Structures are given as structure tokens and as C-alpha cells.
PDB file of N, CA and C in Angstrom:
ATOM      1  N   MET V1037      -8.141  10.398   2.378  1.00 80.00           N
ATOM      2  CA  MET V1037      -8.562   9.149   2.607  1.00 80.00           C
ATOM      3  C   MET V1037      -8.141   8.634   3.854  1.00 80.00           C
ATOM      4  N   VAL V1038      -7.012   8.533   4.394  1.00 83.00           N
ATOM      5  CA  VAL V1038      -6.570   8.127   5.738  1.00 83.00           C
ATOM      6  C   VAL V1038      -7.426   8.839   6.502  1.00 83.00           C
ATOM      7  N   GLN V1039      -7.452  10.068   6.418  1.00 82.00           N
ATOM      8  CA  GLN V1039      -7.912  10.857   7.580  1.00 82.00           C
ATOM      9  C   GLN V1039      -9.440  10.688   7.640  1.00 82.00           C
ATOM     10  N   HIS V1040     -10.002  10.542   6.500  1.00 83.00           N
ATOM     11  CA  HIS V1040     -11.702  10.250   6.494  1.00 83.00           C
ATOM     12  C   HIS V1040     -11.828   8.950   7.070  1.00 83.00           C
ATOM     13  N   PHE V1041     -10.878   7.891   6.974  1.00 87.00           N
ATOM     14  CA  PHE V1041     -11.504   6.952   6.961  1.00 87.00           C
ATOM     15  C   PHE V1041     -10.461   6.075   8.427  1.00 87.00           C
ATOM     16  N   LYS V1042     -10.004   7.021   9.471  1.00 87.00           N
ATOM     17  CA  LYS V1042      -9.156   6.855  10.098  1.00 87.00           C
ATOM     18  C   LYS V1042      -9.834   6.222  11.252  1.00 87.00           C
ATOM     19  N   VAL V1043     -10.972   6.169  11.818  1.00 83.00           N
ATOM     20  CA  VAL V1043     -11.502   5.657  13.219  1.00 83.00           C
ATOM     21  C   VAL V1043     -11.676   4.439  12.975  1.00 83.00           C
ATOM     22  N   THR V1044     -12.362   4.261  11.277  1.00 86.00           N
ATOM     23  CA  THR V1044     -12.962   3.069  11.096  1.00 86.00           C
ATOM     24  C   THR V1044     -12.077   1.995  10.293  1.00 86.00           C
ATOM     25  N   ILE V1045     -11.330   2.323   9.635  1.00 88.00           N
ATOM     26  CA  ILE V1045     -10.580   1.512   9.044  1.00 88.00           C
ATOM     27  C   ILE V1045      -8.914   1.309   9.346  1.00 88.00           C
ATOM     28  N   PHE V1046      -8.355   2.717   9.408  1.00 89.00           N
ATOM     29  CA  PHE V1046      -6.992   2.842   9.390  1.00 89.00           C
ATOM     30  C   PHE V1046      -6.282   3.005  10.773  1.00 89.00           C
ATOM     31  N   GLY V1047      -7.035   3.391  12.158  1.00 88.00           N
ATOM     32  CA  GLY V1047      -6.528   3.400  13.248  1.00 88.00           C
ATOM     33  C   GLY V1047      -5.356   4.671  13.395  1.00 88.00           C
ATOM     34  N   ASP V1048      -4.394   3.986  14.150  1.00 88.00           N
ATOM     35  CA  ASP V1048      -2.886   4.677  13.827  1.00 88.00           C
ATOM     36  C   ASP V1048      -2.006   4.121  13.004  1.00 88.00           C
ATOM     37  N   ARG V1049      -2.585   3.124  12.316  1.00 89.00           N
ATOM     38  CA  ARG V1049      -1.576   2.848  10.974  1.00 89.00           C
ATOM     39  C   ARG V1049      -1.229   3.672   9.844  1.00 89.00           C
ATOM     40  N   ARG V1050      -0.514   3.741   9.804  1.00 88.00           N
ATOM     41  CA  ARG V1050       0.338   4.895   8.198  1.00 88.00           C
ATOM     42  C   ARG V1050       0.493   4.084   7.019  1.00 88.00           C
ATOM     43  N   PRO V1051      -0.738   4.113   6.315  1.00 90.00           N
ATOM     44  CA  PRO V1051      -0.575   3.248   5.118  1.00 90.00           C
ATOM     45  C   PRO V1051      -0.009   4.216   3.742  1.00 90.00           C
ATOM     46  N   VAL V1052       0.999   3.402   3.284  1.00 91.00           N
ATOM     47  CA  VAL V1052       1.866   4.106   2.296  1.00 91.00           C
ATOM     48  C   VAL V1052       1.630   3.480   1.021  1.00 91.00           C
ATOM     49  N   TYR V1053       1.061   4.448  -0.357  1.00 89.00           N
ATOM     50  CA  TYR V1053       0.706   4.013  -1.869  1.00 89.00           C
ATOM     51  C   TYR V1053       1.708   3.638  -2.582  1.00 89.00           C
ATOM     52  N   ASP V1054       1.506   2.740  -3.426  1.00 88.00           N
ATOM     53  CA  ASP V1054       2.450   2.810  -4.580  1.00 88.00           C
ATOM     54  C   ASP V1054       2.017   3.542  -5.789  1.00 88.00           C
ATOM     55  N   GLY V1055       1.038   4.281  -5.943  1.00 86.00           N
ATOM     56  CA  GLY V1055       0.800   5.244  -6.892  1.00 86.00           C
ATOM     57  C   GLY V1055      -0.017   4.370  -8.281  1.00 86.00           C
ATOM     58  N   LYS V1056      -0.304   3.116  -7.940  1.00 86.00           N
ATOM     59  CA  LYS V1056      -0.709   2.213  -8.688  1.00 86.00           C
ATOM     60  C   LYS V1056      -2.107   1.599  -8.280  1.00 86.00           C
ATOM     61  N   ARG V1057      -1.616   0.014  -7.496  1.00 85.00           N
ATOM     62  CA  ARG V1057      -2.626  -0.596  -7.159  1.00 85.00           C
ATOM     63  C   ARG V1057      -2.023  -1.090  -5.216  1.00 85.00           C
ATOM     64  N   SER V1058      -1.375  -0.617  -5.114  1.00 87.00           N
ATOM     65  CA  SER V1058      -0.777  -1.428  -3.666  1.00 87.00           C
ATOM     66  C   SER V1058      -0.541  -0.555  -2.491  1.00 87.00           C
ATOM     67  N   LEU V1059      -1.182  -1.030  -1.748  1.00 89.00           N
ATOM     68  CA  LEU V1059      -1.338  -0.287  -0.196  1.00 89.00           C
ATOM     69  C   LEU V1059      -0.794  -1.124   0.420  1.00 89.00           C
ATOM     70  N   TYR V1060       0.229  -0.787   1.285  1.00 91.00           N
ATOM     71  CA  TYR V1060       0.982  -1.251   2.038  1.00 91.00           C
ATOM     72  C   TYR V1060       0.568  -0.879   3.876  1.00 91.00           C
ATOM     73  N   THR V1061       0.664  -1.808   4.946  1.00 90.00           N
ATOM     74  CA  THR V1061       0.892  -1.366   6.214  1.00 90.00           C
ATOM     75  C   THR V1061       1.953  -2.079   7.001  1.00 90.00           C
ATOM     76  N   ALA V1062       2.085  -1.685   7.895  1.00 88.00           N
ATOM     77  CA  ALA V1062       2.809  -2.657   8.771  1.00 88.00           C
ATOM     78  C   ALA V1062       2.112  -3.227   9.619  1.00 88.00           C
ATOM     79  N   ASN V1063       1.043  -3.444  10.184  1.00 89.00           N
ATOM     80  CA  ASN V1063       0.096  -4.022  10.718  1.00 89.00           C
ATOM     81  C   ASN V1063      -1.350  -4.385   9.391  1.00 89.00           C
ATOM     82  N   PRO V1064      -1.865  -5.597   9.533  1.00 88.00           N
ATOM     83  CA  PRO V1064      -3.152  -5.364   8.789  1.00 88.00           C
ATOM     84  C   PRO V1064      -4.321  -4.831   9.085  1.00 88.00           C
ATOM     85  N   LEU V1065      -4.873  -4.459   8.060  1.00 89.00           N
ATOM     86  CA  LEU V1065      -6.359  -3.702   8.526  1.00 89.00           C
ATOM     87  C   LEU V1065      -7.402  -4.412   8.545  1.00 89.00           C
ATOM     88  N   PRO V1066      -8.119  -3.814   9.731  1.00 89.00           N
ATOM     89  CA  PRO V1066      -9.523  -4.596  10.060  1.00 89.00           C
ATOM     90  C   PRO V1066     -10.334  -4.126   9.090  1.00 89.00           C
ATOM     91  N   VAL V1067      -9.951  -5.154   7.539  1.00 87.00           N
ATOM     92  CA  VAL V1067     -11.127  -5.646   6.583  1.00 87.00           C
ATOM     93  C   VAL V1067     -11.651  -6.947   6.767  1.00 87.00           C
ATOM     94  N   ALA V1068     -12.989  -7.112   6.231  1.00 83.00           N
ATOM     95  CA  ALA V1068     -12.827  -8.689   5.488  1.00 83.00           C
ATOM     96  C   ALA V1068     -12.391  -9.252   4.826  1.00 83.00           C
ATOM     97  N   THR V1069     -11.885 -10.416   5.076  1.00 82.00           N
ATOM     98  CA  THR V1069     -11.264 -11.156   3.957  1.00 82.00           C
ATOM     99  C   THR V1069     -11.592 -10.238   2.403  1.00 82.00           C
ATOM    100  N   THR V1070     -13.096 -10.345   2.038  1.00 87.00           N
ATOM    101  CA  THR V1070     -13.479  -9.974   0.640  1.00 87.00           C
ATOM    102  C   THR V1070     -13.028  -8.191   0.750  1.00 87.00           C
ATOM    103  N   GLY V1071     -12.543  -7.736   1.557  1.00 90.00           N
ATOM    104  CA  GLY V1071     -12.367  -6.451   1.299  1.00 90.00           C
ATOM    105  C   GLY V1071     -13.673  -5.364   1.729  1.00 90.00           C
ATOM    106  N   VAL V1072     -13.126  -4.516   1.598  1.00 92.00           N
ATOM    107  CA  VAL V1072     -13.917  -3.291   1.928  1.00 92.00           C
ATOM    108  C   VAL V1072     -13.755  -2.201   0.437  1.00 92.00           C
ATOM    109  N   ASP V1073     -15.457  -1.658  -0.288  1.00 94.00           N
ATOM    110  CA  ASP V1073     -15.019  -0.562  -0.982  1.00 94.00           C
ATOM    111  C   ASP V1073     -15.417   0.928  -0.170  1.00 94.00           C
ATOM    112  N   LEU V1074     -14.512   2.041  -0.537  1.00 92.00           N
ATOM    113  CA  LEU V1074     -14.975   3.194   0.169  1.00 92.00           C
ATOM    114  C   LEU V1074     -15.420   4.213  -0.991  1.00 92.00           C
ATOM    115  N   ASP V1075     -15.829   5.007  -0.379  1.00 93.00           N
ATOM    116  CA  ASP V1075     -16.339   6.140  -1.772  1.00 93.00           C
ATOM    117  C   ASP V1075     -15.629   7.677  -1.306  1.00 93.00           C
ATOM    118  N   VAL V1076     -14.612   7.624  -1.877  1.00 91.00           N
ATOM    119  CA  VAL V1076     -13.529   8.830  -1.417  1.00 91.00           C
ATOM    120  C   VAL V1076     -13.805   9.884  -2.871  1.00 91.00           C
ATOM    121  N   THR V1077     -13.939  11.225  -2.128  1.00 91.00           N
ATOM    122  CA  THR V1077     -13.798  12.209  -3.103  1.00 91.00           C
ATOM    123  C   THR V1077     -12.878  13.371  -3.074  1.00 91.00           C
ATOM    124  N   LEU V1078     -12.170  13.423  -3.941  1.00 87.00           N
ATOM    125  CA  LEU V1078     -10.958  14.364  -4.358  1.00 87.00           C
ATOM    126  C   LEU V1078     -11.495  15.760  -4.834  1.00 87.00           C
ATOM    127  N   PRO V1079     -10.519  16.744  -3.884  1.00 88.00           N
ATOM    128  CA  PRO V1079     -10.666  18.431  -5.017  1.00 88.00           C
ATOM    129  C   PRO V1079     -10.584  17.785  -6.390  1.00 88.00           C
ATOM    130  N   GLY V1080     -11.208  18.277  -7.425  1.00 87.00           N
ATOM    131  CA  GLY V1080     -10.602  18.564  -8.705  1.00 87.00           C
ATOM    132  C   GLY V1080     -10.186  20.012  -9.084  1.00 87.00           C
ATOM    133  N   GLU V1081      -9.775  20.134 -10.211  1.00 86.00           N
ATOM    134  CA  GLU V1081      -9.523  21.360 -10.832  1.00 86.00           C
ATOM    135  C   GLU V1081     -10.994  22.149 -11.157  1.00 86.00           C
ATOM    136  N   GLY V1082     -10.718  23.663 -10.599  1.00 87.00           N
ATOM    137  CA  GLY V1082     -11.641  24.293 -10.722  1.00 87.00           C
ATOM    138  C   GLY V1082     -12.736  24.282 -10.054  1.00 87.00           C
ATOM    139  N   GLY V1083     -12.500  23.639  -9.062  1.00 84.00           N
ATOM    140  CA  GLY V1083     -13.163  23.084  -7.675  1.00 84.00           C
ATOM    141  C   GLY V1083     -14.342  22.374  -7.755  1.00 84.00           C
ATOM    142  N   LYS V1084     -14.382  21.612  -8.943  1.00 92.00           N
ATOM    143  CA  LYS V1084     -14.837  20.315  -9.171  1.00 92.00           C
ATOM    144  C   LYS V1084     -14.454  18.872  -8.556  1.00 92.00           C
ATOM    145  N   ASP V1085     -15.266  18.612  -7.594  1.00 93.00           N
ATOM    146  CA  ASP V1085     -14.739  17.352  -7.125  1.00 93.00           C
ATOM    147  C   ASP V1085     -15.048  16.025  -7.699  1.00 93.00           C
ATOM    148  N   ARG V1086     -14.139  15.183  -7.805  1.00 92.00           N
ATOM    149  CA  ARG V1086     -14.007  13.848  -8.138  1.00 92.00           C
ATOM    150  C   ARG V1086     -14.173  12.840  -7.264  1.00 92.00           C
ATOM    151  N   PRO V1087     -15.149  11.771  -7.712  1.00 94.00           N
ATOM    152  CA  PRO V1087     -15.696  10.755  -6.644  1.00 94.00           C
ATOM    153  C   PRO V1087     -14.635   9.728  -7.222  1.00 94.00           C
ATOM    154  N   PHE V1088     -13.967   8.766  -6.484  1.00 92.00           N
ATOM    155  CA  PHE V1088     -13.847   7.769  -6.453  1.00 92.00           C
ATOM    156  C   PHE V1088     -14.257   6.718  -5.941  1.00 92.00           C
ATOM    157  N   LYS V1089     -14.017   5.219  -6.211  1.00 94.00           N
ATOM    158  CA  LYS V1089     -14.319   4.352  -4.964  1.00 94.00           C
ATOM    159  C   LYS V1089     -13.231   3.290  -5.469  1.00 94.00           C
ATOM    160  N   VAL V1090     -12.579   3.216  -4.289  1.00 91.00           N
ATOM    161  CA  VAL V1090     -11.468   2.878  -3.815  1.00 91.00           C
ATOM    162  C   VAL V1090     -11.624   1.326  -3.088  1.00 91.00           C
ATOM    163  N   SER V1091     -11.165   0.173  -3.620  1.00 93.00           N
ATOM    164  CA  SER V1091     -11.101  -0.811  -2.975  1.00 93.00           C
ATOM    165  C   SER V1091     -10.284  -1.500  -2.230  1.00 93.00           C
ATOM    166  N   VAL V1092     -10.069  -1.324  -0.978  1.00 92.00           N
ATOM    167  CA  VAL V1092      -9.276  -2.103  -0.051  1.00 92.00           C
ATOM    168  C   VAL V1092      -9.509  -3.699   0.621  1.00 92.00           C
ATOM    169  N   LYS V1093      -8.444  -4.658  -0.061  1.00 91.00           N
ATOM    170  CA  LYS V1093      -8.390  -6.168   0.580  1.00 91.00           C
ATOM    171  C   LYS V1093      -7.077  -6.502   0.872  1.00 91.00           C
ATOM    172  N   PHE V1094      -7.307  -7.284   1.916  1.00 89.00           N
ATOM    173  CA  PHE V1094      -6.010  -7.819   2.152  1.00 89.00           C
ATOM    174  C   PHE V1094      -5.490  -9.160   0.955  1.00 89.00           C
ATOM    175  N   VAL V1095      -4.481  -8.728   0.201  1.00 85.00           N
ATOM    176  CA  VAL V1095      -4.112  -9.783  -0.756  1.00 85.00           C
ATOM    177  C   VAL V1095      -2.379 -10.654  -0.244  1.00 85.00           C
ATOM    178  N   SER V1096      -1.729 -10.146   0.401  1.00 84.00           N
ATOM    179  CA  SER V1096      -0.726 -11.236   0.603  1.00 84.00           C
ATOM    180  C   SER V1096       0.251  -9.924   1.939  1.00 84.00           C
ATOM    181  N   ARG V1097       0.773 -11.103   2.492  1.00 84.00           N
ATOM    182  CA  ARG V1097       2.211 -10.572   3.785  1.00 84.00           C
ATOM    183  C   ARG V1097       3.381 -10.375   2.133  1.00 84.00           C
ATOM    184  N   VAL V1098       4.217  -9.200   2.819  1.00 85.00           N
ATOM    185  CA  VAL V1098       5.373  -9.286   2.262  1.00 85.00           C
ATOM    186  C   VAL V1098       6.403  -9.724   3.380  1.00 85.00           C
ATOM    187  N   SER V1099       7.217 -10.836   2.267  1.00 79.00           N
ATOM    188  CA  SER V1099       8.170 -11.715   3.105  1.00 79.00           C
ATOM    189  C   SER V1099       9.437 -11.008   3.202  1.00 79.00           C
ATOM    190  N   TRP V1100       9.645 -10.682   4.510  1.00 83.00           N
ATOM    191  CA  TRP V1100      10.585 -10.178   4.550  1.00 83.00           C
ATOM    192  C   TRP V1100      12.078 -11.061   4.859  1.00 83.00           C
ATOM    193  N   HIS V1101      11.440 -12.110   5.144  1.00 82.00           N
ATOM    194  CA  HIS V1101      12.650 -13.502   5.344  1.00 82.00           C
ATOM    195  C   HIS V1101      13.297 -13.641   3.669  1.00 82.00           C
ATOM    196  N   LEU V1102      12.522 -13.034   2.821  1.00 76.00           N
ATOM    197  CA  LEU V1102      13.135 -13.122   1.311  1.00 76.00           C
ATOM    198  C   LEU V1102      14.245 -11.922   1.238  1.00 76.00           C
ATOM    199  N   LEU V1103      13.828 -10.913   2.021  1.00 77.00           N
ATOM    200  CA  LEU V1103      14.738  -9.689   2.098  1.00 77.00           C
ATOM    201  C   LEU V1103      16.144  -9.687   2.901  1.00 77.00           C
ATOM    202  N   HIS V1104      15.696 -10.450   3.987  1.00 82.00           N
ATOM    203  CA  HIS V1104      17.087 -11.135   4.769  1.00 82.00           C
ATOM    204  C   HIS V1104      18.112 -12.023   3.507  1.00 82.00           C
ATOM    205  N   GLU V1105      17.256 -13.048   2.940  1.00 81.00           N
ATOM    206  CA  GLU V1105      18.013 -14.081   2.377  1.00 81.00           C
ATOM    207  C   GLU V1105      18.737 -12.886   1.138  1.00 81.00           C
ATOM    208  N   VAL V1106      18.304 -12.244   0.772  1.00 75.00           N
ATOM    209  CA  VAL V1106      19.159 -11.404  -0.533  1.00 75.00           C
ATOM    210  C   VAL V1106      20.265 -10.865   0.140  1.00 75.00           C
ATOM    211  N   LEU V1107      19.515  -9.764   0.954  1.00 80.00           N
ATOM    212  CA  LEU V1107      20.428  -9.100   1.853  1.00 80.00           C
ATOM    213  C   LEU V1107      21.954  -9.866   2.439  1.00 80.00           C
ATOM    214  N   THR V1108      21.827 -11.076   3.103  1.00 87.00           N
ATOM    215  CA  THR V1108      22.885 -11.764   3.396  1.00 87.00           C
ATOM    216  C   THR V1108      23.326 -12.835   2.173  1.00 87.00           C
ATOM    217  N   GLY V1109      23.003 -12.695   0.706  1.00 83.00           N
ATOM    218  CA  GLY V1109      23.832 -13.208  -0.233  1.00 83.00           C
ATOM    219  C   GLY V1109      23.687 -14.544  -0.386  1.00 83.00           C
ATOM    220  N   ARG V1110      22.523 -14.909   0.548  1.00 83.00           N
ATOM    221  CA  ARG V1110      22.120 -16.687   0.400  1.00 83.00           C
ATOM    222  C   ARG V1110      21.103 -16.861  -0.695  1.00 83.00           C
ATOM    223  N   THR V1111      20.326 -15.867  -1.529  1.00 76.00           N
ATOM    224  CA  THR V1111      19.986 -16.158  -2.713  1.00 76.00           C
ATOM    225  C   THR V1111      19.673 -14.916  -3.360  1.00 76.00           C
ATOM    226  N   LEU V1112      19.337 -15.239  -4.672  1.00 71.00           N
ATOM    227  CA  LEU V1112      19.368 -13.800  -5.411  1.00 71.00           C
ATOM    228  C   LEU V1112      17.835 -13.102  -5.621  1.00 71.00           C
ATOM    229  N   PRO V1113      18.025 -11.881  -5.474  1.00 64.00           N
ATOM    230  CA  PRO V1113      16.621 -11.228  -6.202  1.00 64.00           C
ATOM    231  C   PRO V1113      15.905 -11.750  -7.108  1.00 64.00           C
ATOM    232  N   GLU V1114      14.662 -11.422  -6.703  1.00 64.00           N
ATOM    233  CA  GLU V1114      13.499 -12.034  -7.983  1.00 64.00           C
ATOM    234  C   GLU V1114      13.629 -10.555  -8.698  1.00 64.00           C
ATOM    235  N   PRO V1115      13.248 -10.411  -9.875  1.00 65.00           N
ATOM    236  CA  PRO V1115      12.790  -9.144 -10.585  1.00 65.00           C
ATOM    237  C   PRO V1115      11.734  -8.704 -10.345  1.00 65.00           C
ATOM    238  N   LEU V1116      11.728  -7.679 -10.190  1.00 56.00           N
ATOM    239  CA  LEU V1116      10.542  -6.661  -9.369  1.00 56.00           C
ATOM    240  C   LEU V1116       9.340  -6.774 -10.135  1.00 56.00           C
ATOM    241  N   GLU V1117       9.180  -7.093 -11.193  1.00 57.00           N
ATOM    242  CA  GLU V1117       8.225  -7.507 -11.746  1.00 57.00           C
ATOM    243  C   GLU V1117       6.906  -6.200 -12.131  1.00 57.00           C
ATOM    244  N   LEU V1118       7.071  -5.298 -11.967  1.00 53.00           N
ATOM    245  CA  LEU V1118       6.311  -3.923 -11.498  1.00 53.00           C
ATOM    246  C   LEU V1118       5.136  -4.112 -12.814  1.00 53.00           C
ATOM    247  N   ASP V1119       5.277  -4.803 -13.921  1.00 54.00           N
ATOM    248  CA  ASP V1119       4.025  -5.113 -14.763  1.00 54.00           C
ATOM    249  C   ASP V1119       2.919  -5.837 -14.518  1.00 54.00           C
ATOM    250  N   LYS V1120       2.952  -6.340 -13.151  1.00 54.00           N
ATOM    251  CA  LYS V1120       1.998  -6.983 -12.560  1.00 54.00           C
ATOM    252  C   LYS V1120       1.136  -6.518 -11.599  1.00 54.00           C
ATOM    253  N   PRO V1121       0.149  -6.880 -11.670  1.00 49.00           N
ATOM    254  CA  PRO V1121      -0.955  -6.308 -10.836  1.00 49.00           C
ATOM    255  C   PRO V1121      -0.918  -6.081  -9.239  1.00 49.00           C
ATOM    256  N   ILE V1122      -0.060  -7.013  -8.747  1.00 52.00           N
ATOM    257  CA  ILE V1122       0.306  -6.947  -7.214  1.00 52.00           C
ATOM    258  C   ILE V1122       2.004  -7.204  -7.588  1.00 52.00           C
ATOM    259  N   SER V1123       2.392  -6.632  -6.439  1.00 54.00           N
ATOM    260  CA  SER V1123       3.652  -6.777  -6.231  1.00 54.00           C
ATOM    261  C   SER V1123       3.981  -6.996  -4.595  1.00 54.00           C
ATOM    262  N   THR V1124       4.379  -8.663  -4.251  1.00 63.00           N
ATOM    263  CA  THR V1124       4.825  -8.966  -3.010  1.00 63.00           C
ATOM    264  C   THR V1124       6.321  -8.718  -2.788  1.00 63.00           C
ATOM    265  N   ASN V1125       7.043  -8.577  -3.607  1.00 74.00           N
ATOM    266  CA  ASN V1125       8.320  -8.493  -3.472  1.00 74.00           C
ATOM    267  C   ASN V1125       8.929  -7.265  -2.461  1.00 74.00           C
ATOM    268  N   PRO V1126       9.603  -7.953  -1.594  1.00 80.00           N
ATOM    269  CA  PRO V1126       9.903  -6.665  -0.339  1.00 80.00           C
ATOM    270  C   PRO V1126      10.998  -5.625  -0.844  1.00 80.00           C
ATOM    271  N   VAL V1127      11.257  -6.030  -1.787  1.00 78.00           N
ATOM    272  CA  VAL V1127      12.225  -4.732  -2.730  1.00 78.00           C
ATOM    273  C   VAL V1127      11.239  -3.502  -2.963  1.00 78.00           C
ATOM    274  N   HIS V1128      10.414  -3.834  -3.487  1.00 81.00           N
ATOM    275  CA  HIS V1128       9.030  -3.170  -3.970  1.00 81.00           C
ATOM    276  C   HIS V1128       8.858  -2.790  -2.964  1.00 81.00           C
ATOM    277  N   ALA V1129       8.510  -3.246  -1.772  1.00 85.00           N
ATOM    278  CA  ALA V1129       7.525  -2.447  -0.444  1.00 85.00           C
ATOM    279  C   ALA V1129       8.064  -1.551   0.416  1.00 85.00           C
ATOM    280  N   VAL V1130      10.095  -1.821   0.299  1.00 86.00           N
ATOM    281  CA  VAL V1130      10.833  -1.405   1.192  1.00 86.00           C
ATOM    282  C   VAL V1130      10.761   0.439  -0.001  1.00 86.00           C
ATOM    283  N   ASP V1131      11.207   0.355  -1.070  1.00 87.00           N
ATOM    284  CA  ASP V1131      11.124   1.540  -2.306  1.00 87.00           C
ATOM    285  C   ASP V1131       9.653   2.102  -2.117  1.00 87.00           C
ATOM    286  N   VAL V1132       8.523   1.657  -1.801  1.00 89.00           N
ATOM    287  CA  VAL V1132       7.496   2.680  -1.922  1.00 89.00           C
ATOM    288  C   VAL V1132       7.503   3.348  -0.616  1.00 89.00           C
ATOM    289  N   VAL V1133       8.010   2.514   0.620  1.00 88.00           N
ATOM    290  CA  VAL V1133       7.618   3.296   2.070  1.00 88.00           C
ATOM    291  C   VAL V1133       8.702   4.242   1.921  1.00 88.00           C
ATOM    292  N   LEU V1134      10.008   4.281   1.307  1.00 89.00           N
ATOM    293  CA  LEU V1134      10.986   5.055   1.704  1.00 89.00           C
ATOM    294  C   LEU V1134      10.350   6.589   0.413  1.00 89.00           C
ATOM    295  N   ARG V1135       9.929   6.226  -0.244  1.00 89.00           N
ATOM    296  CA  ARG V1135       9.907   7.270  -1.518  1.00 89.00           C
ATOM    297  C   ARG V1135       8.807   7.927  -0.617  1.00 89.00           C
ATOM    298  N   HIS V1136       7.556   7.591   0.177  1.00 85.00           N
ATOM    299  CA  HIS V1136       6.406   8.037   0.882  1.00 85.00           C
ATOM    300  C   HIS V1136       6.791   8.866   2.039  1.00 85.00           C
ATOM    301  N   LEU V1137       8.142   8.412   2.718  1.00 78.00           N
ATOM    302  CA  LEU V1137       8.748   9.205   3.757  1.00 78.00           C
ATOM    303  C   LEU V1137       8.655  10.649   3.783  1.00 78.00           C
ATOM    304  N   PRO V1138       9.304  11.380   2.468  1.00 80.00           N
ATOM    305  CA  PRO V1138       9.072  12.761   2.689  1.00 80.00           C
ATOM    306  C   PRO V1138       7.600  13.328   2.818  1.00 80.00           C
ATOM    307  N   SER V1139       6.797  12.798   2.433  1.00 75.00           N
ATOM    308  CA  SER V1139       5.478  13.368   2.402  1.00 75.00           C
ATOM    309  C   SER V1139       4.671  13.409   3.805  1.00 75.00           C
ATOM    310  N   MET V1140       5.177  12.383   4.707  1.00 67.00           N
ATOM    311  CA  MET V1140       4.851  12.154   5.854  1.00 67.00           C
ATOM    312  C   MET V1140       5.151  13.209   6.880  1.00 67.00           C
ATOM    313  N   LYS V1141       6.022  14.330   6.748  1.00 64.00           N
ATOM    314  CA  LYS V1141       6.691  15.309   7.464  1.00 64.00           C
ATOM    315  C   LYS V1141       5.660  16.232   7.684  1.00 64.00           C
TER     316      LYS V1141
END
């Protein structure tokens, strides 16, 4: 998907996906505030393609200040609350990036 929409959406950004609902990029994507719907086709079993509609929209920024406060002991970390639809927890964002790194080589 990233390669297919590299010119129009992703550019030089290397997004990471948590496997559920969240896609993280270091810089904002050039999409409208209402988002954009992308038609994506992935190869399926037996040569049968599987079409998907992927919606990409800006939800929020991850607070790196909060991560710094936790690491310096000034505040306690919030629970990850991974059952919520969107996680803005910086620990979750870092976890997703670190888990994605091996697949980027």
C-alpha cells in the first residue's frame, strides 16, 4: 500500500502500522482533515485478490513530552488501554515502531 500511494500520500515517510487501527508517521501526511479513502488490493490465497478500503485520517499527535515526563520520573505512565480504538500513548507508539523495524530491512 505504501509503495502504491508513495507519490500521492506517503512520499519519503515510512509509516508503521500497529496491526489494528493506528498508523504512525514522523511527519503529518498530506491528507485533508476529513481523511482519505484508499482502495487497496492484496494478494490472497490461491491467487485470489482481496480488495480493501483503507481510511487514513489525522487523529492526534503523540505527546513526546508525556514520554519524557515518565522517563524522568516526574509522572506515572498511563495504562496502555489498548482496548480503546485509538491510542495516543507514546509508549504504544514507540512499541509499534520498534516492532516494525525488523520488517523495514
